[in-house]
Amino acid sequence: HELSHIRNFSIIAHIDHGKSTLSDRILELTGTVAKRDMQAQLLDSMDIERERGITIKSQAVRVSYTADDGETYQLNLIDTPGHVDFTYEVSRSLAACDGAVLVVDATQGVEAQTVANAMLAMNADLEIIPLINKIDLPAAEPERVKAEIEDGLAIPADDAVLASGKTGEGVHDLLEAVVYNIPAPEGNGEAPLRALIFDSYFDAYRGVVALIRVVDGSIKKGDKIRMMATGTETLVEEVGARHPQEVAEPALYVGEVGYLVTGLKDVSQVKVGDTITLADGGVNDPLPGYREAKPMVFTGLFPIDGDQYEPLKEALEKLSLNDPALVWEPETSHALGFGFRVGFLGLLHMEVIKERLEREFGLDLLATAPSVEYHVYLKGGEMVSLHSPQEMPDPGSIDHVEEPYLKAKILIPPDYVGAVMDLAVGRRGNFVTMNYLSQTTVEMLWEIPLSELILDFFDKLKSNTKGYASLDYEMDGYKPSQLVKLDILLSGKPIDALSFIVHKDKAYDRGRVLCDKLKEIIPRQMFEVPIQAAIGGRVLARQTVKAKRKDVLAKCYGGDITRKRKLLEKQKAGKKRMKAIGNVEVPQEAFMAILKVD
Ligand code: GDP
Ligand code: MG
């Protein structure tokens, strides 16, 4: 644990450019994990991460590497998520590093999150090693990609590592570059302890485990420590490194990255970004922390079976232990009963959480359409934060409403500029600028309401550009907007869980499209179901679900019993995601229909 023999680095990239696969090759080449124990994307440990092939949580792993100079180095590798929803995980991990490997797919070139992640690394003052990956593919164009890295990101790319996570080619070069180009950590081993918490999670047996980077001093079992932001004091139960399984060590020394078992039971006492010092004789000045993750998208989650309300609450409590970005509060809907309003970082985060709730906790949930946080200014001057369309105050009492905007960066080949224009303008986007990153890549900047982006913007962007576009965004504050609440009525009754907030100019179109969609989605019932879209009392659009013609079971009358049973089971399965609202059975899809607008 000589400082000069430690390297702490991250691998950053646009999603799917091959970070996780490269990490696997590093584990293999350094003998950290035997080839026979190798599973693809070993660091992606959550089931959902594996299935979807995305990294959600950052992971830290320590490997030992004997370089060509004959010296053995301790490399701490932090794998980061590439999806824009999880940018905050990236900035966390980077704070624990001295360098970053910027992976760019040799067939795709620089994409939006390549730019965003490279910016994060530059802002964190990290040494950046460009790596051009997937050079085994026939369509690889390393020279073009080098030019994009130089022109678009201003990172010298002459010496970029050429590699393939698939064949393992270039991985040795990468490790040599890490040893020679990334600076050794700086710090004072004799000074009092200062360690940065860059991640934490809850372990059912051991309580809260923190991932830390020791900046000064050292930390060992039995030390009495204090978390500086929260003031929590505790005794260190264990420290060690992950290989990637956790192995206890006598101590973590200056410059090292590892885990710390705190013995605490509440993750809120162990805040990511906080500084750990000794309870006695510690320091007074914490390390710079970082911005807390802020939820941007809100949705109602309701158990289909009312008995699952308490289990849902417990499940949310458990998941939020490991996910500071997940926030929730109880919500009651006339239509759906008792549930929760849950805040997420973005749509992918929402999907992942919903899936985990259903899969890991066996819950059957109904999710209402995602919405953003609106600021409603009342005539009295008071501002109300609105997380749910249901809470919209009476229009007569409103002075004006503001909605969150994003700065969106879209990277595309020049041919698709027109297609992106059409889409972004149709979604109330304001064009900011456009410039050429290289001959083959244009960067367009837009200001666009977040509420428009959480519609099917990304899907549309991809399909209108044959998959070439990539997107990155950040919050751009609140702007005034002409917004109204659109109500959906079934059989003449407004259904609170189906109402949504929309720009005045879009209300008519969206109302009409939604009525048409709902007509297709809501199954025929024993009676006719009129569907209406209305603002206040004014109906903008209507449709009707016709009554069912005859009982399906009638066909089986007197027929064989197994067939009848099968039919019943089939109906039951189909009903699983349905919720009876009044006397109308409404499927899950109906709540999401709002998202597919054209
Ligand atoms: P990440 O999202 O950046 O972590 O990317 P992954 O490591 O999950 O890789 C995304 C996809 O690219 C997977 O299907 C990999 O099998 C594939 N892939 C990764 N590296 C290479 C490579 O060097 N060559 C080829 N041909 N495919 C690769
Ligand atoms: Mg990955």
XYZ file of C-alpha atoms and ligand atoms in Angstrom:
627
model
C 0.000 0.000 0.000
C 2.698 2.454 -1.071
C 0.964 5.497 -2.561
C 3.182 5.269 -5.634
C 1.823 1.791 -6.343
C -1.892 2.635 -6.171
C -4.075 3.760 -9.071
C -7.728 4.689 -8.631
C -9.720 4.999 -11.820
C -13.149 4.784 -13.400
C -14.290 3.569 -16.745
C -16.756 5.949 -18.340
C -18.678 5.711 -21.612
C -21.933 6.096 -23.423
C -24.238 3.174 -22.670
C -23.387 -0.044 -24.554
C -19.923 1.082 -25.619
C -18.517 -1.800 -23.592
C -17.424 -0.635 -20.121
C -18.726 -3.657 -18.259
C -17.235 -6.112 -20.742
C -13.862 -4.379 -20.494
C -14.041 -4.522 -16.705
C -14.615 -8.260 -16.991
C -11.491 -8.625 -19.168
C -9.481 -6.664 -16.599
C -10.627 -8.994 -13.822
C -9.649 -11.939 -15.984
C -6.279 -10.673 -17.161
C -5.187 -9.742 -13.645
C -6.251 -13.163 -12.373
C -8.718 -11.559 -9.950
C -11.427 -13.895 -11.156
C -10.537 -17.257 -12.690
C -11.733 -17.678 -16.260
C -13.981 -20.583 -15.288
C -15.796 -18.378 -12.734
C -16.304 -15.634 -15.248
C -19.872 -14.673 -16.068
C -20.492 -11.907 -18.547
C -20.617 -8.474 -16.927
C -19.570 -9.757 -13.558
C -19.796 -6.345 -11.971
C -23.443 -5.959 -12.931
C -24.748 -7.894 -9.988
C -28.383 -6.879 -9.776
C -30.617 -9.279 -11.770
C -32.157 -6.413 -13.675
C -28.740 -5.058 -14.589
C -27.767 -8.400 -16.036
C -30.971 -8.927 -17.958
C -31.130 -5.482 -19.430
C -27.388 -5.286 -19.926
C -27.105 -1.959 -18.175
C -25.176 -0.871 -15.134
C -27.237 0.927 -12.530
C -25.166 1.038 -9.366
C -21.474 1.842 -9.384
C -19.228 -0.977 -8.316
C -15.710 -0.850 -6.972
C -13.240 -3.670 -7.325
C -9.567 -4.018 -6.428
C -7.155 -5.871 -8.675
C -3.465 -6.528 -8.409
C -1.443 -5.992 -11.570
C 2.200 -6.724 -12.250
C 3.227 -4.234 -14.925
C 5.908 -4.551 -17.593
C 8.282 -2.679 -15.239
C 8.121 -5.706 -12.911
C 6.377 -3.769 -10.131
C 3.020 -4.841 -8.711
C 0.325 -2.205 -8.510
C -2.978 -2.030 -6.652
C -5.623 -0.877 -9.118
C -9.002 0.197 -7.814
C -11.503 0.104 -10.636
C -14.895 1.724 -10.386
C -17.459 0.755 -12.987
C -20.040 3.476 -13.577
C -23.506 3.513 -15.124
C -23.785 5.024 -18.608
C -27.456 5.946 -18.676
C -28.388 9.570 -18.263
C -30.754 8.770 -15.364
C -27.789 7.718 -13.312
C -25.378 10.569 -13.946
C -25.258 11.303 -10.241
C -23.788 7.841 -9.651
C -21.034 8.723 -12.107
C -20.085 11.995 -10.454
C -19.959 10.213 -7.119
C -17.572 7.581 -8.345
C -15.341 10.081 -10.096
C -14.760 11.908 -6.834
C -12.970 8.786 -5.596
C -10.663 8.575 -8.639
C -7.529 10.176 -10.043
C -8.148 9.144 -13.625
C -10.737 7.837 -16.024
C -10.716 5.574 -19.039
C -13.049 7.057 -21.623
C -14.395 4.193 -23.704
C -15.721 4.968 -27.188
C -17.245 2.335 -29.447
C -15.228 2.165 -32.687
C -18.392 1.695 -34.746
C -20.527 4.374 -33.060
C -18.076 7.133 -32.268
C -18.677 9.927 -29.781
C -22.264 10.013 -28.473
C -24.148 12.320 -26.120
C -23.156 10.617 -22.889
C -19.587 10.254 -24.093
C -19.539 14.043 -24.095
C -21.394 14.345 -20.784
C -19.182 11.825 -18.980
C -15.988 13.307 -20.416
C -17.127 16.716 -19.078
C -17.729 15.248 -15.625
C -14.244 13.735 -15.650
C -12.639 16.980 -16.809
C -14.488 18.959 -14.148
C -13.219 16.502 -11.543
C -9.667 17.181 -12.841
C -9.070 13.588 -13.780
C -6.433 12.303 -16.164
C -8.363 10.879 -19.122
C -7.196 7.875 -21.144
C -9.187 7.545 -24.375
C -9.883 3.965 -25.419
C -11.431 2.922 -28.698
C -13.311 -0.316 -28.121
C -14.811 -3.077 -30.262
C -12.014 -2.908 -32.830
C -12.747 -6.573 -33.594
C -15.874 -5.480 -35.481
C -15.564 -5.158 -39.268
C -17.383 -1.795 -39.117
C -14.800 -0.358 -36.684
C -13.417 3.037 -37.759
C -10.749 3.856 -35.178
C -9.290 6.770 -37.203
C -12.639 8.497 -37.606
C -13.378 7.999 -33.896
C -9.964 9.402 -32.934
C -10.772 12.525 -34.926
C -14.133 12.840 -33.164
C -12.514 12.567 -29.755
C -9.972 15.255 -30.645
C -12.324 17.636 -32.456
C -15.388 17.119 -30.312
C -13.910 16.715 -26.848
C -10.514 18.362 -27.163
C -8.843 15.242 -25.769
C -5.633 14.175 -27.556
C -6.330 10.786 -29.084
C -3.159 9.932 -31.017
C -2.186 7.487 -28.302
C -5.713 6.233 -27.670
C -5.721 2.588 -26.614
C -7.216 0.352 -29.292
C -9.029 -2.540 -27.659
C -11.688 -5.184 -27.814
C -13.509 -6.237 -24.686
C -14.664 -9.218 -26.675
C -11.284 -10.687 -27.688
C -9.220 -9.112 -24.919
C -6.960 -7.369 -27.426
C -5.477 -4.147 -26.056
C -6.459 -4.810 -22.442
C -2.805 -5.206 -21.471
C -2.072 -1.860 -23.185
C -4.905 -0.340 -21.192
C -3.483 -1.507 -17.864
C -0.030 -0.195 -18.801
C -1.591 3.161 -19.697
C -3.401 3.229 -16.355
C -0.149 2.604 -14.474
C 1.869 5.184 -16.447
C -0.643 7.930 -17.181
C -2.918 8.068 -14.189
C -1.277 9.806 -11.253
C -0.792 7.970 -7.967
C -3.103 9.291 -5.237
C -1.824 12.110 -3.063
C -2.464 12.247 0.651
C -0.830 12.191 4.042
C -0.698 8.818 5.768
C 0.307 10.389 9.081
C -2.492 12.987 9.140
C -5.804 12.317 10.928
C -8.281 10.235 8.968
C -10.307 11.776 6.142
C -12.238 9.411 3.907
C -14.891 10.120 1.277
C -18.047 7.994 1.163
C -18.851 7.475 -2.517
C -21.494 4.784 -2.199
C -23.354 2.883 0.477
C -25.759 -0.001 0.679
C -27.688 -1.967 3.222
C -26.682 -5.539 3.951
C -29.310 -7.517 5.860
C -26.681 -9.183 8.067
C -24.139 -6.457 8.629
C -26.083 -3.229 8.372
C -24.897 -0.301 6.322
C -21.725 -0.852 4.309
C -19.984 2.242 2.898
C -17.598 2.332 -0.044
C -14.852 4.805 0.741
C -11.696 6.389 -0.559
C -9.148 7.137 2.143
C -7.800 10.624 1.421
C -5.625 11.066 4.539
C -4.615 8.769 7.379
C -5.880 5.207 7.675
C -8.834 3.326 9.113
C -9.065 -0.065 10.819
C -11.445 -2.300 12.712
C -12.305 -0.918 16.145
C -11.670 2.735 15.228
C -14.291 5.114 16.557
C -15.366 7.244 13.606
C -17.646 10.196 12.956
C -19.555 11.067 9.782
C -19.065 14.798 9.553
C -22.351 15.888 7.889
C -24.690 13.775 9.985
C -22.615 13.742 13.189
C -23.187 9.984 13.523
C -20.513 8.158 15.526
C -19.869 4.431 15.362
C -17.209 1.733 15.790
C -15.712 0.275 12.624
C -16.711 -3.393 12.475
C -14.648 -4.342 9.441
C -12.733 -2.850 6.538
C -11.560 -4.533 3.367
C -11.485 -4.613 -0.395
C -13.755 -6.171 -3.013
C -12.269 -8.669 -5.463
C -15.229 -8.365 -6.276
C -16.323 -10.459 -3.276
C -15.500 -8.704 -0.016
C -12.254 -9.685 1.685
C -11.403 -8.194 5.085
C -8.088 -6.333 5.441
C -6.264 -5.223 8.598
C -6.718 -1.578 7.531
C -7.377 0.753 4.623
C -4.432 3.102 4.131
C -4.072 6.514 2.559
C -5.019 6.487 -1.138
C -6.868 3.178 -0.983
C -10.440 2.396 -1.951
C -12.429 -0.203 -0.050
C -15.487 -1.031 1.999
C -16.331 -0.238 5.589
C -18.892 -2.107 7.714
C -20.427 0.552 9.934
C -22.773 -1.570 12.033
C -25.383 1.171 11.575
C -28.924 0.167 10.672
C -30.063 3.284 8.871
C -28.580 4.338 5.544
C -29.632 7.940 6.119
C -26.898 8.132 8.773
C -24.299 7.275 6.138
C -24.684 9.913 3.476
C -22.963 9.508 0.172
C -20.601 12.447 -0.282
C -19.985 12.766 3.465
C -16.516 12.729 5.032
C -15.499 10.195 7.681
C -12.988 11.161 10.335
C -11.992 9.870 13.768
C -14.418 10.654 16.603
C -11.444 11.640 18.808
C -8.715 13.824 17.351
C -10.377 14.000 13.929
C -10.318 16.864 11.436
C -12.713 19.819 11.295
C -12.725 20.463 7.564
C -14.666 17.947 5.478
C -13.822 17.030 1.882
C -15.905 18.739 -0.785
C -19.167 16.807 -1.002
C -21.404 16.707 -3.976
C -24.843 17.600 -5.171
C -27.620 15.379 -3.924
C -29.652 13.458 -6.428
C -32.990 15.122 -7.050
C -36.041 13.261 -8.323
C -37.415 14.622 -11.602
C -40.261 12.279 -12.458
C -43.150 11.289 -10.212
C -45.652 8.516 -10.510
C -48.405 6.981 -8.399
C -47.831 3.342 -7.444
C -50.916 1.493 -6.256
C -51.235 -2.133 -5.200
C -53.803 -3.967 -7.303
C -54.833 -5.816 -4.192
C -55.495 -3.409 -1.301
C -53.959 -5.915 1.149
C -50.564 -5.193 -0.383
C -50.467 -1.588 0.821
C -48.351 -2.370 3.897
C -46.010 -4.745 2.021
C -45.564 -2.048 -0.637
C -44.655 0.469 2.033
C -42.115 -1.922 3.551
C -40.641 -2.662 0.140
C -40.238 1.048 -0.620
C -38.553 1.513 2.752
C -36.129 -1.308 1.945
C -35.303 -0.041 -1.542
C -34.774 3.521 -0.390
C -32.149 2.227 2.036
C -29.861 1.732 -0.943
C -31.190 4.459 -3.146
C -31.075 8.008 -1.826
C -32.716 9.263 -5.030
C -35.913 7.330 -4.365
C -38.473 9.445 -2.501
C -42.109 8.686 -1.729
C -45.154 9.787 0.187
C -48.634 8.311 0.649
C -51.191 9.189 -2.017
C -54.895 8.467 -2.107
C -56.863 8.211 -5.314
C -60.635 7.901 -5.606
C -60.138 5.512 -8.456
C -57.198 3.454 -7.215
C -57.407 3.635 -3.437
C -54.346 3.885 -1.197
C -50.870 3.988 -2.672
C -47.768 6.146 -2.912
C -46.493 9.047 -4.963
C -42.944 8.070 -5.810
C -40.174 10.313 -7.184
C -37.493 9.033 -9.577
C -34.447 10.352 -11.415
C -35.962 9.472 -14.769
C -38.019 6.917 -16.637
C -35.433 4.149 -16.586
C -35.005 4.559 -12.842
C -38.799 4.332 -12.530
C -39.027 1.163 -14.590
C -36.203 -0.475 -12.707
C -37.763 0.279 -9.312
C -41.210 -0.863 -10.380
C -39.743 -4.084 -11.714
C -37.778 -4.698 -8.536
C -40.875 -4.091 -6.392
C -42.779 -6.657 -8.398
C -40.019 -9.171 -8.770
C -38.155 -9.054 -5.491
C -41.171 -8.331 -3.292
C -43.909 -10.194 -5.181
C -46.171 -7.146 -5.478
C -48.747 -6.516 -8.203
C -48.693 -2.829 -8.924
C -50.473 -0.338 -11.043
C -48.464 2.727 -12.026
C -50.068 5.980 -13.119
C -48.537 8.054 -15.897
C -45.355 9.792 -14.830
C -45.543 13.506 -14.244
C -43.053 16.227 -13.366
C -42.995 18.697 -10.477
C -44.963 21.838 -11.388
C -44.736 25.090 -9.488
C -48.149 26.649 -9.119
C -48.178 30.312 -8.048
C -51.426 31.260 -6.348
C -52.999 34.699 -6.578
C -51.983 35.322 -2.963
C -48.337 34.941 -4.051
C -47.843 31.552 -2.422
C -46.131 28.788 -4.434
C -47.324 25.184 -4.325
C -45.166 22.299 -5.589
C -47.343 19.899 -7.488
C -46.244 16.251 -7.771
C -49.560 14.894 -8.929
C -52.122 16.311 -11.378
C -54.782 15.479 -8.789
C -53.484 18.231 -6.528
C -53.977 20.990 -9.122
C -55.687 23.873 -7.304
C -58.883 25.440 -8.604
C -57.995 27.403 -11.795
C -59.636 30.534 -10.362
C -57.053 30.690 -7.555
C -53.995 30.322 -9.840
C -51.859 33.266 -10.913
C -49.515 31.290 -13.136
C -47.811 27.892 -13.415
C -44.155 27.098 -14.101
C -42.722 23.843 -15.357
C -39.198 22.373 -15.338
C -37.117 22.753 -18.493
C -34.095 20.792 -19.591
C -31.050 21.681 -21.608
C -30.973 18.782 -24.016
C -27.936 17.888 -26.067
C -28.611 15.740 -29.114
C -25.836 14.219 -31.223
C -26.696 13.082 -34.746
C -25.210 12.646 -38.208
C -25.876 15.840 -40.268
C -28.568 14.144 -42.390
C -30.949 14.012 -39.463
C -30.911 17.665 -38.428
C -34.308 18.237 -40.068
C -35.901 15.209 -38.412
C -34.720 16.334 -34.981
C -35.962 19.898 -35.645
C -39.446 18.590 -36.427
C -39.592 16.422 -33.375
C -38.183 18.958 -30.913
C -40.375 21.816 -32.156
C -43.412 19.538 -31.939
C -42.493 18.977 -28.307
C -42.348 22.704 -27.526
C -38.555 22.788 -27.719
C -36.647 26.057 -28.176
C -33.620 25.747 -30.423
C -30.421 27.080 -28.818
C -27.432 26.263 -31.042
C -25.954 23.689 -33.300
C -22.345 22.883 -34.108
C -20.292 20.289 -35.896
C -18.221 18.083 -33.594
C -16.761 16.483 -36.700
C -17.831 15.963 -40.293
C -20.028 13.104 -39.242
C -21.491 14.394 -35.996
C -23.629 17.428 -35.261
C -24.392 18.566 -31.742
C -27.732 20.351 -31.281
C -28.736 22.109 -28.100
C -32.384 22.567 -27.151
C -34.390 23.860 -24.244
C -37.273 21.521 -23.837
C -39.905 20.971 -21.138
C -39.158 17.872 -19.070
C -42.830 16.896 -19.325
C -42.417 16.562 -23.093
C -39.273 14.525 -22.768
C -40.899 11.942 -20.516
C -43.453 11.329 -23.206
C -42.015 8.977 -25.798
C -39.408 11.557 -26.861
C -36.417 9.267 -26.721
C -38.145 6.451 -28.645
C -39.272 8.929 -31.290
C -35.825 10.458 -31.507
C -34.299 7.039 -32.064
C -36.832 5.955 -34.664
C -36.715 9.273 -36.560
C -32.927 9.036 -36.844
C -32.611 5.299 -37.593
C -31.121 4.817 -34.148
C -28.241 7.242 -34.684
C -29.242 9.976 -32.259
C -28.022 10.093 -28.719
C -29.353 12.316 -26.001
C -28.134 13.843 -22.795
C -29.808 16.440 -20.617
C -29.586 18.455 -17.461
C -32.034 20.575 -15.522
C -32.417 24.141 -16.723
C -34.748 25.596 -14.108
C -38.427 26.556 -14.178
C -40.197 28.633 -16.815
C -43.792 29.917 -16.969
C -46.117 27.901 -19.173
C -49.782 27.903 -20.152
C -50.736 24.647 -18.503
C -54.128 23.122 -17.881
C -55.389 19.967 -16.234
C -57.049 17.562 -18.608
C -59.605 15.218 -17.034
C -60.578 11.838 -18.381
C -64.107 10.672 -17.654
C -65.307 7.097 -17.851
C -69.085 6.639 -17.868
C -69.345 10.340 -17.068
C -67.197 10.184 -13.930
C -63.776 11.891 -13.794
C -61.047 9.352 -13.033
C -58.451 11.168 -10.958
C -55.652 8.716 -11.726
C -56.054 9.316 -15.470
C -55.951 13.107 -15.376
C -52.828 14.884 -16.533
C -51.356 18.318 -17.000
C -50.774 19.554 -20.513
C -49.943 22.721 -22.434
C -53.082 24.608 -23.472
C -52.192 24.373 -27.179
C -51.745 20.611 -27.009
C -54.797 19.846 -24.881
C -57.201 19.252 -27.754
C -54.870 16.956 -29.741
C -53.684 14.970 -26.787
C -57.228 14.596 -25.442
C -58.442 13.271 -28.776
C -55.531 10.863 -29.227
C -55.939 9.609 -25.697
C -59.681 8.935 -26.097
C -58.905 6.933 -29.249
C -56.192 4.970 -27.456
C -58.346 4.273 -24.417
C -61.092 2.991 -26.667
C -58.676 0.343 -27.921
C -57.234 -0.470 -24.534
C -60.274 -0.715 -22.289
C -61.875 -4.107 -22.863
C -65.532 -4.373 -23.648
C -67.679 -4.663 -20.576
C -71.253 -5.840 -20.128
C -72.365 -2.280 -20.843
C -71.309 0.660 -22.975
C -68.498 2.854 -21.574
C -68.326 6.453 -22.809
C -64.847 8.012 -22.626
C -64.444 11.791 -22.509
C -61.555 14.222 -22.247
C -62.443 17.530 -20.633
C -60.984 20.715 -19.211
C -63.016 22.002 -16.323
C -66.510 21.039 -17.482
C -65.777 21.481 -21.203
C -65.568 18.224 -23.161
C -62.865 18.264 -25.865
C -63.150 14.737 -27.209
C -65.162 11.595 -26.783
C -65.207 7.913 -27.712
C -67.222 4.871 -26.694
C -66.277 1.321 -25.778
C -69.177 -0.759 -27.060
C -70.834 -3.354 -24.848
C -69.695 -6.950 -25.033
C -71.858 -9.015 -27.349
C -72.100 -12.283 -25.517
C -70.671 -14.146 -22.587
C -67.476 -16.004 -23.581
C -68.388 -18.898 -21.344
C -71.626 -19.445 -23.206
C -69.560 -21.061 -25.936
C -68.495 -23.742 -23.527
C -71.897 -24.387 -22.129
C -72.199 -28.070 -21.462
C -68.790 -28.493 -23.054
C -65.775 -30.042 -21.484
C -64.767 -28.755 -18.121
C -61.001 -28.423 -18.696
C -61.551 -26.160 -21.614
C -63.830 -24.037 -19.519
C -61.288 -23.883 -16.738
C -58.535 -22.932 -19.154
C -60.616 -20.128 -20.503
C -61.282 -18.847 -17.003
C -57.588 -18.975 -16.168
C -56.768 -17.121 -19.329
C -59.231 -14.430 -18.421
C -57.827 -14.244 -14.932
C -54.278 -13.827 -16.205
C -55.472 -11.115 -18.559
C -57.109 -9.411 -15.634
C -54.027 -9.440 -13.477
C -53.094 -5.890 -14.378
C -56.643 -4.625 -14.264
C -58.189 -2.494 -11.654
C -61.919 -2.103 -11.222
C -62.669 1.608 -11.304
C -66.286 2.022 -10.348
C -67.727 -0.791 -12.433
C -65.218 -0.511 -15.303
C -62.199 -2.809 -15.554
C -59.223 -0.661 -16.565
C -55.895 -2.283 -17.559
C -52.447 -0.924 -16.668
C -51.821 0.156 -20.250
C -54.565 2.772 -19.972
C -52.511 4.753 -17.478
C -49.491 4.720 -19.734
C -51.424 5.594 -22.903
C -50.835 9.257 -22.106
C -47.143 8.747 -22.819
C -47.639 7.657 -26.406
C -48.926 10.815 -27.938
C -48.723 10.469 -31.673
P -21.695 -0.949 -21.155
O -23.141 -0.519 -21.262
O -20.788 0.149 -21.590
O -21.339 -1.532 -19.838
O -21.517 -2.065 -22.283
P -21.421 -3.639 -22.152
O -20.106 -4.068 -21.642
O -22.635 -4.116 -21.412
O -21.470 -4.053 -23.705
C -22.554 -3.713 -24.539
C -22.661 -4.727 -25.682
O -21.514 -4.653 -26.525
C -22.734 -6.158 -25.198
O -23.617 -6.857 -26.043
C -21.311 -6.682 -25.376
O -21.276 -8.066 -25.590
C -20.857 -5.918 -26.604
N -19.418 -5.673 -26.607
C -18.692 -5.120 -25.614
N -17.393 -5.006 -25.968
C -17.289 -5.509 -27.226
C -16.190 -5.668 -28.137
O -15.034 -5.316 -27.890
N -16.478 -6.213 -29.356
C -17.730 -6.615 -29.683
N -17.906 -7.152 -30.890
N -18.772 -6.478 -28.858
C -18.569 -5.933 -27.631
Mg -22.391 -1.786 -18.110
